[in-house]
Tab-separated table of C-alpha atoms and ligand atoms in Angstrom:
chain	number	residue	atom	x	y	z
A	1	UNK	CA	14.813	149.215	151.856
A	2	UNK	CA	13.792	152.811	151.592
A	3	UNK	CA	15.493	155.209	153.909
A	4	UNK	CA	13.531	158.352	153.270
A	5	UNK	CA	14.866	160.544	156.013
A	6	UNK	CA	12.491	163.321	155.005
A	7	UNK	CA	9.700	161.477	156.765
A	8	UNK	CA	11.700	161.871	159.969
A	9	UNK	CA	11.134	165.588	159.976
A	10	UNK	CA	7.369	165.218	159.931
A	11	UNK	CA	7.203	162.835	162.859
A	12	UNK	CA	5.996	164.370	166.102
A	13	UNK	CA	7.137	163.721	169.653
A	14	UNK	CA	4.064	161.526	170.109
A	15	UNK	CA	5.042	159.501	167.039
A	16	UNK	CA	8.469	158.800	168.513
A	17	UNK	CA	6.997	158.082	171.898
A	18	UNK	CA	4.758	155.407	170.451
A	19	UNK	CA	7.533	154.056	168.220
A	20	UNK	CA	9.767	153.734	171.284
A	21	UNK	CA	6.917	152.026	173.147
A	22	UNK	CA	6.713	149.412	170.358
A	23	UNK	CA	10.466	148.920	170.614
A	24	UNK	CA	10.262	148.420	174.363
A	25	UNK	CA	7.358	146.010	174.006
A	26	UNK	CA	9.420	143.948	171.580
A	27	UNK	CA	11.805	142.991	174.376
A	28	UNK	CA	9.388	140.251	175.235
A	29	UNK	CA	6.821	140.226	172.430
A	30	UNK	CA	7.357	139.500	168.768
A	31	UNK	CA	4.069	141.326	168.142
A	32	UNK	CA	3.350	143.937	170.788
A	33	UNK	CA	-0.328	144.095	171.840
A	34	UNK	CA	-1.914	147.524	171.302
A	35	UNK	CA	-2.931	147.675	174.961
A	36	UNK	CA	0.681	147.255	176.007
A	37	UNK	CA	1.841	149.940	173.580
A	38	UNK	CA	-0.793	152.283	175.022
A	39	UNK	CA	0.330	151.501	178.539
A	40	UNK	CA	4.010	152.117	177.803
A	41	UNK	CA	3.477	155.237	175.667
A	42	UNK	CA	1.126	156.887	178.178
A	43	UNK	CA	0.060	159.589	175.737
A	44	UNK	CA	-1.600	162.420	177.605
A	45	UNK	CA	-4.750	162.567	175.527
A	46	UNK	CA	-4.882	158.968	174.459
A	47	UNK	CA	-4.900	158.580	170.685
A	48	UNK	CA	-2.179	155.897	170.529
A	49	UNK	CA	-4.089	154.056	167.806
A	50	UNK	CA	-4.176	157.148	165.613
A	51	UNK	CA	-0.442	157.564	166.030
A	52	UNK	CA	0.095	153.876	165.219
A	53	UNK	CA	-1.866	154.358	161.993
A	54	UNK	CA	0.452	157.209	161.042
A	55	UNK	CA	3.510	155.061	161.814
A	56	UNK	CA	1.997	152.279	159.729
A	57	UNK	CA	1.501	154.661	156.830
A	58	UNK	CA	5.210	155.504	156.936
A	59	UNK	CA	6.077	151.770	157.161
A	60	UNK	CA	7.769	152.231	160.524
A	61	UNK	CA	5.646	149.528	162.125
A	62	UNK	CA	3.950	146.392	160.880
A	63	UNK	CA	0.403	145.477	161.883
A	64	UNK	CA	-0.465	141.895	162.815
A	65	UNK	CA	-3.902	140.841	163.968
A	66	UNK	CA	-3.559	137.086	163.416
A	67	UNK	CA	-3.520	136.253	167.134
A	68	UNK	CA	-4.381	139.577	168.695
A	69	UNK	CA	-4.270	143.209	167.675
A	70	UNK	CA	-0.615	144.147	167.724
A	71	UNK	CA	2.324	145.842	166.030
A	72	UNK	CA	6.035	145.276	165.599
A	73	UNK	CA	8.822	147.571	164.466
A	74	UNK	CA	10.061	147.340	160.897
A	75	UNK	CA	13.747	147.797	160.081
A	76	UNK	CA	12.836	151.289	158.938
A	77	UNK	CA	11.245	152.037	162.299
A	78	UNK	CA	14.352	150.788	164.048
A	79	UNK	CA	16.546	152.836	161.662
A	80	UNK	CA	14.598	155.975	162.532
A	81	UNK	CA	14.978	155.415	166.249
A	82	UNK	CA	18.743	154.963	165.940
A	83	UNK	CA	19.154	157.891	163.545
A	84	UNK	CA	17.094	160.189	165.766
A	85	UNK	CA	19.143	159.273	168.821
A	86	UNK	CA	22.438	159.856	167.009
A	87	UNK	CA	21.262	163.166	165.535
A	88	UNK	CA	20.074	164.285	168.979
A	89	UNK	CA	23.528	163.422	170.324
A	90	UNK	CA	25.027	165.658	167.632
A	91	UNK	CA	26.918	162.833	165.923
A	92	UNK	CA	25.667	163.846	162.453
A	93	UNK	CA	23.093	166.148	160.912
A	94	UNK	CA	22.223	164.603	157.565
A	95	UNK	CA	21.947	161.274	155.797
A	96	UNK	CA	23.144	160.929	152.219
A	97	UNK	CA	23.288	158.221	149.624
A	98	UNK	CA	23.686	154.527	150.067
A	99	UNK	CA	27.279	153.460	149.449
A	100	UNK	CA	27.167	149.786	150.248
A	101	UNK	CA	24.902	146.808	150.526
A	102	UNK	CA	26.228	143.896	152.486
A	103	UNK	CA	24.745	140.503	153.138
A	104	UNK	CA	23.391	141.765	156.382
A	105	UNK	CA	23.755	145.501	156.360
A	106	UNK	CA	23.123	148.747	154.529
A	107	UNK	CA	25.797	151.441	154.470
A	108	UNK	CA	25.008	155.124	153.987
A	109	UNK	CA	26.982	158.310	154.023
A	110	UNK	CA	26.167	160.736	156.814
A	111	UNK	CA	27.516	164.250	157.361
A	112	UNK	CA	28.321	166.373	160.369
A	113	UNK	CA	27.475	170.044	160.735
A	114	UNK	CA	30.883	171.026	159.328
A	115	UNK	CA	30.473	168.777	156.282
A	116	UNK	CA	32.655	165.870	157.375
A	117	UNK	CA	31.356	162.709	155.747
A	118	UNK	CA	31.251	159.454	157.678
A	119	UNK	CA	29.852	155.986	157.054
A	120	UNK	CA	26.741	154.660	158.804
A	121	UNK	CA	26.301	150.895	158.902
A	122	UNK	CA	22.822	149.601	159.717
A	123	UNK	CA	22.918	145.945	160.677
A	124	UNK	CA	20.155	143.730	159.355
A	125	UNK	CA	20.724	140.276	160.702
A	126	UNK	CA	18.581	137.598	159.236
A	127	UNK	CA	17.543	139.780	156.327
A	128	UNK	CA	18.926	137.692	153.505
A	129	UNK	CA	18.793	134.190	154.722
A	130	UNK	CA	15.186	133.860	155.772
A	131	UNK	CA	15.575	130.146	155.279
A	132	UNK	CA	18.528	130.106	157.645
A	133	UNK	CA	16.512	131.946	160.255
A	134	UNK	CA	13.689	129.471	159.825
A	135	UNK	CA	16.101	126.569	160.226
A	136	UNK	CA	17.302	128.087	163.423
A	137	UNK	CA	13.919	127.825	165.088
A	138	UNK	CA	15.109	125.095	167.385
A	139	UNK	CA	18.029	127.113	168.503
A	140	UNK	CA	15.942	130.220	168.848
A	141	UNK	CA	13.304	128.489	170.914
A	142	UNK	CA	15.836	128.260	173.679
A	143	UNK	CA	16.398	131.936	173.632
A	144	UNK	CA	13.273	133.691	174.693
A	145	UNK	CA	14.674	137.114	174.037
A	146	UNK	CA	15.640	136.381	170.438
A	147	UNK	CA	14.493	138.604	167.645
A	148	UNK	CA	16.175	140.300	164.721
A	149	UNK	CA	16.293	143.535	166.676
A	150	UNK	CA	18.258	141.890	169.398
A	151	UNK	CA	20.610	140.126	166.991
A	152	UNK	CA	21.188	143.239	164.897
A	153	UNK	CA	21.919	145.239	168.025
A	154	UNK	CA	24.358	142.595	169.254
A	155	UNK	CA	26.092	142.485	165.871
A	156	UNK	CA	26.511	146.273	165.912
A	157	UNK	CA	27.750	146.264	169.497
A	158	UNK	CA	30.254	143.542	168.745
A	159	UNK	CA	31.439	145.168	165.533
A	160	UNK	CA	31.828	148.539	167.254
A	161	UNK	CA	33.816	147.038	170.153
A	162	UNK	CA	36.100	145.126	167.793
A	163	UNK	CA	36.617	148.075	165.466
A	164	UNK	CA	37.557	150.292	168.386
A	165	UNK	CA	39.928	147.763	169.940
A	166	UNK	CA	41.576	146.895	166.624
A	167	UNK	CA	42.052	150.585	165.838
A	168	UNK	CA	43.615	151.174	169.244
A	169	UNK	CA	46.050	148.328	168.573
A	170	UNK	CA	47.154	149.860	165.292
A	171	UNK	CA	45.175	147.732	162.841
A	172	UNK	CA	44.061	149.466	159.655
A	173	UNK	CA	40.306	149.664	160.307
A	174	UNK	CA	37.772	152.494	160.047
A	175	UNK	CA	37.706	154.789	163.044
A	176	UNK	CA	34.802	153.690	165.268
A	177	UNK	CA	32.892	156.850	166.139
A	178	UNK	CA	29.579	155.945	167.730
A	179	UNK	CA	27.102	153.142	168.119
A	180	UNK	CA	23.370	153.042	168.866
A	181	UNK	CA	21.007	150.096	168.585
A	182	UNK	CA	21.874	148.334	165.285
A	183	UNK	CA	23.757	151.309	163.876
A	184	UNK	CA	27.470	152.122	163.789
A	185	UNK	CA	29.015	155.396	162.743
A	186	UNK	CA	32.590	155.089	161.489
A	187	UNK	CA	35.023	157.015	159.355
A	188	UNK	CA	34.527	156.781	155.619
A	189	UNK	CA	37.187	154.746	153.868
A	190	UNK	CA	38.460	156.363	150.701
A	191	UNK	CA	38.836	153.316	148.569
A	192	UNK	CA	37.194	150.342	146.932
A	193	UNK	CA	36.540	146.821	148.076
A	194	UNK	CA	39.327	144.641	146.649
A	195	UNK	CA	36.731	142.817	144.544
A	196	UNK	CA	36.344	145.940	142.407
A	197	UNK	CA	40.054	146.353	141.829
A	198	UNK	CA	41.068	144.906	138.462
A	199	UNK	CA	44.761	145.629	138.703
A	200	UNK	CA	47.244	146.511	141.382
A	201	UNK	CA	50.546	148.201	140.811
A	202	UNK	CA	52.189	146.142	143.557
A	203	UNK	CA	50.073	143.023	144.006
A	204	UNK	CA	52.844	141.271	145.936
A	205	UNK	CA	53.106	144.106	148.464
A	206	UNK	CA	49.326	144.243	148.919
A	207	UNK	CA	49.209	140.465	149.236
A	208	UNK	CA	51.938	140.453	151.891
A	209	UNK	CA	50.151	143.197	153.822
A	210	UNK	CA	46.863	141.323	153.735
A	211	UNK	CA	48.312	137.954	154.724
A	212	UNK	CA	50.337	139.796	157.356
A	213	UNK	CA	47.069	141.105	158.800
A	214	UNK	CA	45.631	137.598	159.165
A	215	UNK	CA	48.780	136.593	161.047
A	216	UNK	CA	48.858	139.734	163.218
A	217	UNK	CA	45.216	139.273	164.118
A	218	UNK	CA	45.923	135.717	165.258
A	219	UNK	CA	48.940	136.958	167.213
A	220	UNK	CA	46.493	139.263	169.007
A	221	UNK	CA	44.173	136.335	169.656
A	222	UNK	CA	41.614	136.946	166.891
A	223	UNK	CA	40.426	135.506	163.584
A	224	UNK	CA	38.390	137.626	161.175
A	225	UNK	CA	36.374	134.689	159.763
A	226	UNK	CA	35.161	136.565	156.691
A	227	UNK	CA	38.431	137.851	155.351
A	228	UNK	CA	37.725	138.131	151.682
A	229	UNK	CA	37.838	140.560	148.773
A	230	UNK	CA	34.579	142.195	149.878
A	231	UNK	CA	35.851	143.063	153.316
A	232	UNK	CA	39.234	144.425	152.333
A	233	UNK	CA	39.296	147.970	151.036
A	234	UNK	CA	42.177	149.327	148.956
A	235	UNK	CA	42.735	152.999	148.156
A	236	UNK	CA	44.493	154.679	145.248
A	237	UNK	CA	47.841	154.375	147.035
A	238	UNK	CA	47.114	150.664	147.551
A	239	UNK	CA	46.750	151.176	151.276
A	240	UNK	CA	44.702	148.395	152.810
A	241	UNK	CA	41.841	148.764	155.318
A	242	UNK	CA	39.886	145.845	156.688
A	243	UNK	CA	36.188	146.085	157.530
A	244	UNK	CA	33.252	143.969	158.739
A	245	UNK	CA	33.868	142.401	162.141
A	246	UNK	CA	30.671	140.948	163.627
A	247	UNK	CA	31.759	137.370	162.953
A	248	UNK	CA	35.265	137.550	164.424
A	249	UNK	CA	36.209	134.822	166.885
A	250	UNK	CA	38.929	134.177	169.416
A	251	UNK	CA	41.832	131.852	168.568
A	252	UNK	CA	40.598	129.677	171.405
A	253	UNK	CA	37.361	128.978	169.490
A	254	UNK	CA	36.913	125.266	168.827
A	255	UNK	CA	36.994	125.828	165.048
A	256	UNK	CA	39.740	128.432	165.165
A	257	UNK	CA	42.165	126.514	162.951
A	258	UNK	CA	39.536	125.954	160.272
A	259	UNK	CA	38.548	129.657	160.280
A	260	UNK	CA	42.163	130.740	160.155
A	261	UNK	CA	42.965	128.419	157.245
A	262	UNK	CA	39.844	129.556	155.431
A	263	UNK	CA	40.800	133.249	155.738
A	264	UNK	CA	44.301	132.451	154.452
A	265	UNK	CA	42.937	130.315	151.616
A	266	UNK	CA	40.569	133.092	150.581
A	267	UNK	CA	43.420	135.535	150.143
A	268	UNK	CA	45.629	133.045	148.283
A	269	UNK	CA	42.784	132.057	146.002
A	270	UNK	CA	41.798	135.606	145.173
A	271	UNK	CA	45.321	136.803	144.460
A	272	UNK	CA	46.112	133.660	142.489
A	273	UNK	CA	43.003	133.598	140.331
A	274	UNK	CA	41.968	137.204	139.966
A	275	UNK	CA	45.216	139.086	140.349
A	276	UNK	CA	47.437	136.431	138.776
A	277	UNK	CA	49.964	136.319	141.556
A	278	UNK	CA	51.986	133.131	141.452
A	279	UNK	CA	52.872	131.127	144.517
A	280	UNK	CA	55.660	128.565	144.599
A	281	UNK	CA	54.434	126.903	147.703
A	282	UNK	CA	56.603	123.852	147.256
A	283	UNK	CA	59.674	125.988	146.667
A	284	UNK	CA	62.767	124.967	148.678
A	285	UNK	CA	66.084	126.731	148.785
A	286	UNK	CA	69.336	124.948	147.880
A	287	UNK	CA	69.712	123.516	151.395
A	288	UNK	CA	66.342	121.880	151.135
A	289	UNK	CA	64.731	124.331	153.557
A	290	UNK	CA	61.541	126.156	152.796
A	291	UNK	CA	62.222	129.298	150.872
A	292	UNK	CA	62.181	132.626	152.732
A	293	UNK	CA	59.735	134.001	150.235
A	294	UNK	CA	56.634	134.892	152.252
A	295	UNK	CA	54.259	133.591	149.589
A	296	UNK	CA	55.917	130.193	149.540
A	297	UNK	CA	55.384	129.879	153.294
A	298	UNK	CA	51.680	129.737	153.795
A	299	UNK	CA	51.056	130.775	157.405
A	300	UNK	CA	49.915	127.938	159.562
A	301	UNK	CA	47.778	128.321	162.646
A	302	UNK	CA	50.047	126.192	164.797
A	303	UNK	CA	53.117	128.308	164.099
A	304	UNK	CA	51.532	131.598	165.198
A	305	UNK	CA	53.145	133.039	168.300
A	306	UNK	CA	50.384	134.375	170.436
A	307	UNK	CA	52.537	136.937	172.147
A	308	UNK	CA	51.073	140.240	171.154
A	309	UNK	CA	48.612	140.646	173.981
A	310	UNK	CA	45.273	139.133	174.443
A	311	UNK	CA	42.811	141.190	172.515
A	312	UNK	CA	40.272	138.367	172.523
A	313	UNK	CA	40.308	138.273	176.331
A	314	UNK	CA	40.192	142.054	176.549
A	315	UNK	CA	37.150	142.133	174.270
A	316	UNK	CA	35.410	139.287	176.008
A	317	UNK	CA	35.842	141.174	179.266
A	318	UNK	CA	34.413	144.412	177.874
A	319	UNK	CA	31.189	144.999	175.892
A	320	UNK	CA	29.456	141.642	176.165
A	321	UNK	CA	28.331	139.081	178.612
A	322	UNK	CA	29.318	135.504	177.787
A	323	UNK	CA	25.717	134.785	176.943
A	324	UNK	CA	25.526	137.618	174.418
A	325	UNK	CA	28.809	136.522	172.910
A	326	UNK	CA	27.465	132.985	172.550
A	327	UNK	CA	24.233	134.139	170.930
A	328	UNK	CA	25.931	136.226	168.280
A	329	UNK	CA	28.696	133.691	167.627
A	330	UNK	CA	26.236	130.865	167.239
A	331	UNK	CA	24.080	132.850	164.855
A	332	UNK	CA	27.062	133.918	162.764
A	333	UNK	CA	28.517	130.448	162.723
A	334	UNK	CA	25.304	128.782	161.629
A	335	UNK	CA	24.816	131.364	158.942
A	336	UNK	CA	28.316	130.923	157.595
A	337	UNK	CA	28.078	127.169	157.676
A	338	UNK	CA	24.866	127.162	155.723
A	339	UNK	CA	26.373	129.441	153.136
A	340	UNK	CA	29.402	127.218	152.723
A	341	UNK	CA	27.372	124.068	152.271
A	342	UNK	CA	25.333	125.689	149.544
A	343	UNK	CA	28.378	126.999	147.835
A	344	UNK	CA	30.279	123.731	147.869
A	345	UNK	CA	27.336	122.115	146.142
A	346	UNK	CA	27.799	124.704	143.463
A	347	UNK	CA	24.140	125.579	143.610
A	348	UNK	CA	22.854	129.022	142.912
A	349	UNK	CA	21.068	129.298	146.175
A	350	UNK	CA	18.006	131.209	147.193
A	351	UNK	CA	20.311	133.319	149.296
A	352	UNK	CA	21.979	134.879	146.308
A	353	UNK	CA	18.670	135.367	144.494
A	354	UNK	CA	17.249	137.041	147.547
A	355	UNK	CA	20.192	139.325	147.787
A	356	UNK	CA	20.105	140.300	144.153
A	357	UNK	CA	16.478	141.292	144.328
A	358	UNK	CA	17.009	143.033	147.626
A	359	UNK	CA	19.886	144.916	146.151
A	360	UNK	CA	17.769	146.072	143.244
A	361	UNK	CA	15.041	147.071	145.637
A	362	UNK	CA	17.581	149.000	147.617
A	363	UNK	CA	18.889	150.805	144.599
A	364	UNK	CA	15.463	151.566	143.214
A	365	UNK	CA	13.985	152.529	146.511
A	366	UNK	CA	16.829	154.862	147.243
A	367	UNK	CA	15.952	156.810	144.090
A	368	UNK	CA	13.881	159.898	144.692
A	369	UNK	CA	14.346	159.913	148.392
A	370	UNK	CA	18.036	160.641	148.653
A	371	UNK	CA	19.944	163.140	146.616
A	372	UNK	CA	23.594	164.013	146.789
A	373	UNK	CA	26.163	166.186	145.104
A	374	UNK	CA	29.228	165.065	143.278
A	375	UNK	CA	32.120	167.064	141.886
A	376	UNK	CA	32.497	166.296	138.209
A	377	UNK	CA	35.055	168.207	136.153
A	378	UNK	CA	34.963	171.150	138.529
A	379	UNK	CA	31.189	171.237	138.606
A	380	UNK	CA	28.881	170.276	141.396
A	381	UNK	CA	26.468	167.821	139.895
A	382	UNK	CA	23.315	167.060	141.793
A	383	UNK	CA	22.239	163.475	141.325
A	384	UNK	CA	19.620	161.184	142.678
A	385	UNK	CA	20.594	157.913	144.286
A	386	UNK	CA	20.959	155.915	141.094
A	387	UNK	CA	23.247	158.474	139.590
A	388	UNK	CA	20.794	160.368	137.387
A	389	UNK	CA	21.904	163.944	137.026
A	390	UNK	CA	19.436	166.477	138.393
A	391	UNK	CA	21.339	169.761	137.943
A	392	UNK	CA	24.850	171.169	137.917
A	393	UNK	CA	26.710	174.302	138.824
A	394	UNK	CA	30.328	175.462	138.593
A	395	UNK	CA	32.534	175.248	141.644
A	396	UNK	CA	36.039	176.468	142.287
A	397	UNK	CA	38.558	173.692	142.651
A	398	UNK	CA	39.760	173.863	146.212
A	399	UNK	CA	40.755	170.371	147.210
A	400	UNK	CA	42.717	167.459	145.832
A	401	UNK	CA	39.479	165.503	145.384
A	402	UNK	CA	38.603	167.893	142.572
A	403	UNK	CA	41.273	166.356	140.364
A	404	UNK	CA	39.302	165.780	137.142
A	405	UNK	CA	41.233	162.666	136.131
A	406	UNK	CA	40.758	161.070	139.508
A	407	UNK	CA	37.099	162.094	139.524
A	408	UNK	CA	36.566	160.594	136.094
A	409	UNK	CA	38.193	157.343	137.166
A	410	UNK	CA	36.164	157.168	140.327
A	411	UNK	CA	32.931	157.846	138.511
A	412	UNK	CA	33.700	155.221	135.915
A	413	UNK	CA	34.377	152.636	138.603
A	414	UNK	CA	31.243	153.619	140.436
A	415	UNK	CA	29.062	153.366	137.352
A	416	UNK	CA	30.561	149.974	136.595
A	417	UNK	CA	29.866	148.816	140.123
A	418	UNK	CA	26.268	150.020	139.949
A	419	UNK	CA	25.796	148.369	136.560
A	420	UNK	CA	27.178	145.113	137.912
A	421	UNK	CA	24.976	145.360	140.970
A	422	UNK	CA	21.871	146.146	138.943
A	423	UNK	CA	22.436	143.205	136.654
A	424	UNK	CA	22.572	141.069	139.750
A	425	UNK	CA	25.973	139.930	138.543
A	426	UNK	CA	27.607	137.284	140.630
A	427	UNK	CA	31.298	136.782	140.534
A	428	UNK	CA	32.123	133.129	140.082
A	429	UNK	CA	35.522	133.153	141.659
A	430	UNK	CA	34.514	133.875	145.214
A	431	UNK	CA	32.809	131.630	147.657
A	432	UNK	CA	31.454	134.751	149.280
A	433	UNK	CA	30.527	136.572	146.155
A	434	UNK	CA	26.901	136.820	147.165
A	435	UNK	CA	27.783	137.930	150.637
A	436	UNK	CA	28.190	141.574	149.959
A	437	UNK	CA	28.011	143.717	146.947
A	438	UNK	CA	29.700	146.798	148.220
A	439	UNK	CA	29.949	149.763	145.996
A	440	UNK	CA	32.952	151.926	146.194
A	441	UNK	CA	32.948	154.984	148.378
A	442	UNK	CA	33.327	158.037	146.299
A	443	UNK	CA	35.920	160.300	147.796
A	444	UNK	CA	34.632	163.306	145.986
A	445	UNK	CA	30.990	163.232	146.859
A	446	UNK	CA	29.248	165.694	149.042
A	447	UNK	CA	26.017	165.039	150.747
A	448	UNK	CA	23.284	167.469	150.051
A	449	UNK	CA	22.636	169.258	153.309
A	450	UNK	CA	19.500	167.678	154.614
A	451	UNK	CA	19.431	168.754	158.208
A	452	UNK	CA	17.459	166.601	160.527
A	453	UNK	CA	16.391	168.859	163.329
A	454	UNK	CA	13.983	167.643	165.910
B	501	ADP	P1	28.358	143.374	155.631
B	501	ADP	O1	28.633	143.032	157.065
B	501	ADP	O2	26.901	143.414	155.379
B	501	ADP	O3	29.123	142.536	154.660
B	501	ADP	P2	30.317	145.496	155.268
B	501	ADP	O4	30.796	146.105	156.537
B	501	ADP	O5	31.215	144.492	154.622
B	501	ADP	O6	28.848	144.901	155.445
B	501	ADP	O7	30.019	146.684	154.239
B	501	ADP	C1	29.445	146.455	152.962
B	501	ADP	C2	30.069	147.381	151.944
B	501	ADP	O8	29.901	148.751	152.336
B	501	ADP	C3	31.578	147.215	151.819
B	501	ADP	O9	31.917	146.218	150.872
B	501	ADP	C4	32.048	148.597	151.391
B	501	ADP	O10	31.909	148.746	150.004
B	501	ADP	C5	31.061	149.524	152.064
B	501	ADP	N1	31.614	150.040	153.317
B	501	ADP	C6	31.496	149.484	154.541
B	501	ADP	N2	32.103	150.222	155.488
B	501	ADP	C7	32.636	151.301	154.841
B	501	ADP	C8	33.403	152.451	155.253
B	501	ADP	N3	33.740	152.653	156.528
B	501	ADP	N4	33.766	153.330	154.306
B	501	ADP	C9	33.428	153.140	153.022
B	501	ADP	N5	32.709	152.092	152.561
B	501	ADP	C10	32.310	151.176	153.447
B	502	MG	MG1	31.140	142.496	154.309
């Protein structure tokens, strides 16, 4: 998915007016008839079709004349609408490189006027599992207002609400800054997804923290439901941050116990297999009681004291209607279930193949359109999105991120991650290994100033 923000600068007010008209038409049309677009856009001198042709050229809309002459938004078109709104609100001024590719999202760096770098998550529900979407036709037929726009917007809204609430209750999550359409702006986490961490200095401490989070979440009435090595970030001080919340459910969900156990199992499995942590789960002390050792007492759903407030109720009462909550939960649930079935069969599914090729597309497409600067051994190195050096200049060291050893380590990790991603490598130890292939967030990168003024 190309996110060439340069094109944004060449789009006129009329272009955005027509693009917005297509978006509005999509509330009740999968393909919006040209006449309707014209009627909504109400361009002073007509010429809607000419504008649509320009939007088509930039791949912001898709043309479909199979039933009637009409258009629909593409993800890129939707991205542009969200980015324009957020830039107009002054949330950020430039878009930088892509730092993560999830199963159903793309993550980019964005920068404010004063150079603060944040993360922008663009939700893309239904992108990977086209088959899953197809299988859901029955379910979707009952929901006249379904489309990927709607689902992606709901996912973003839900994730934003959860991130904000969790942050306010002291959970280690990114700071939720702003949300528009399918896009969330949050603080950038200085760390790596756990899946990229080969060794931890204190694996037992990190393990206890992570398992502790599953328990604390349940005590607050919530289950993450995708609590795995891709959605747990660890920084150089082994501080843990959890991410990715659109699939979270309440502990009163009918499958709550299963989701809880699955999150716990995921953590045990990963630390056991990949980080070689040993668990004496059968261990008893001399009186025959279970040992006090946290790792020998696997948390059980039934023993959780739900006394820490009712975050699930609080959230259900805010952001969403029950209907919206049901739509997103059902979609997430069906998606997850399908993924699990495939994985249990041990088959290399079309889902993973799709993702690998999409990932490559993402990486290749990003090249040329997005450039960024990185500090390497006290030099600013200008690179394109796949890391090819474009130029370099000397810079004074003025921050701790200019530490050459740290920089070298980070770059090495990053290159490794990109190489793994480009090979379409799939880790065999994780049931969710195809779910996201996040790349680490470089804590020493600077986005090339690419102001987006409209
Ligand atoms: P998905 O829902 O598609 O799985 P995630 O929220 O898990 O998306 O993000 C995918 C990847 O993007 C993560 O594995 C991580 O590498 C990166 N990422 C996501 N959010 C942030 C953030 N706030 N800061 C830094 N990196 C992030
Ligand atoms: Mg994820």
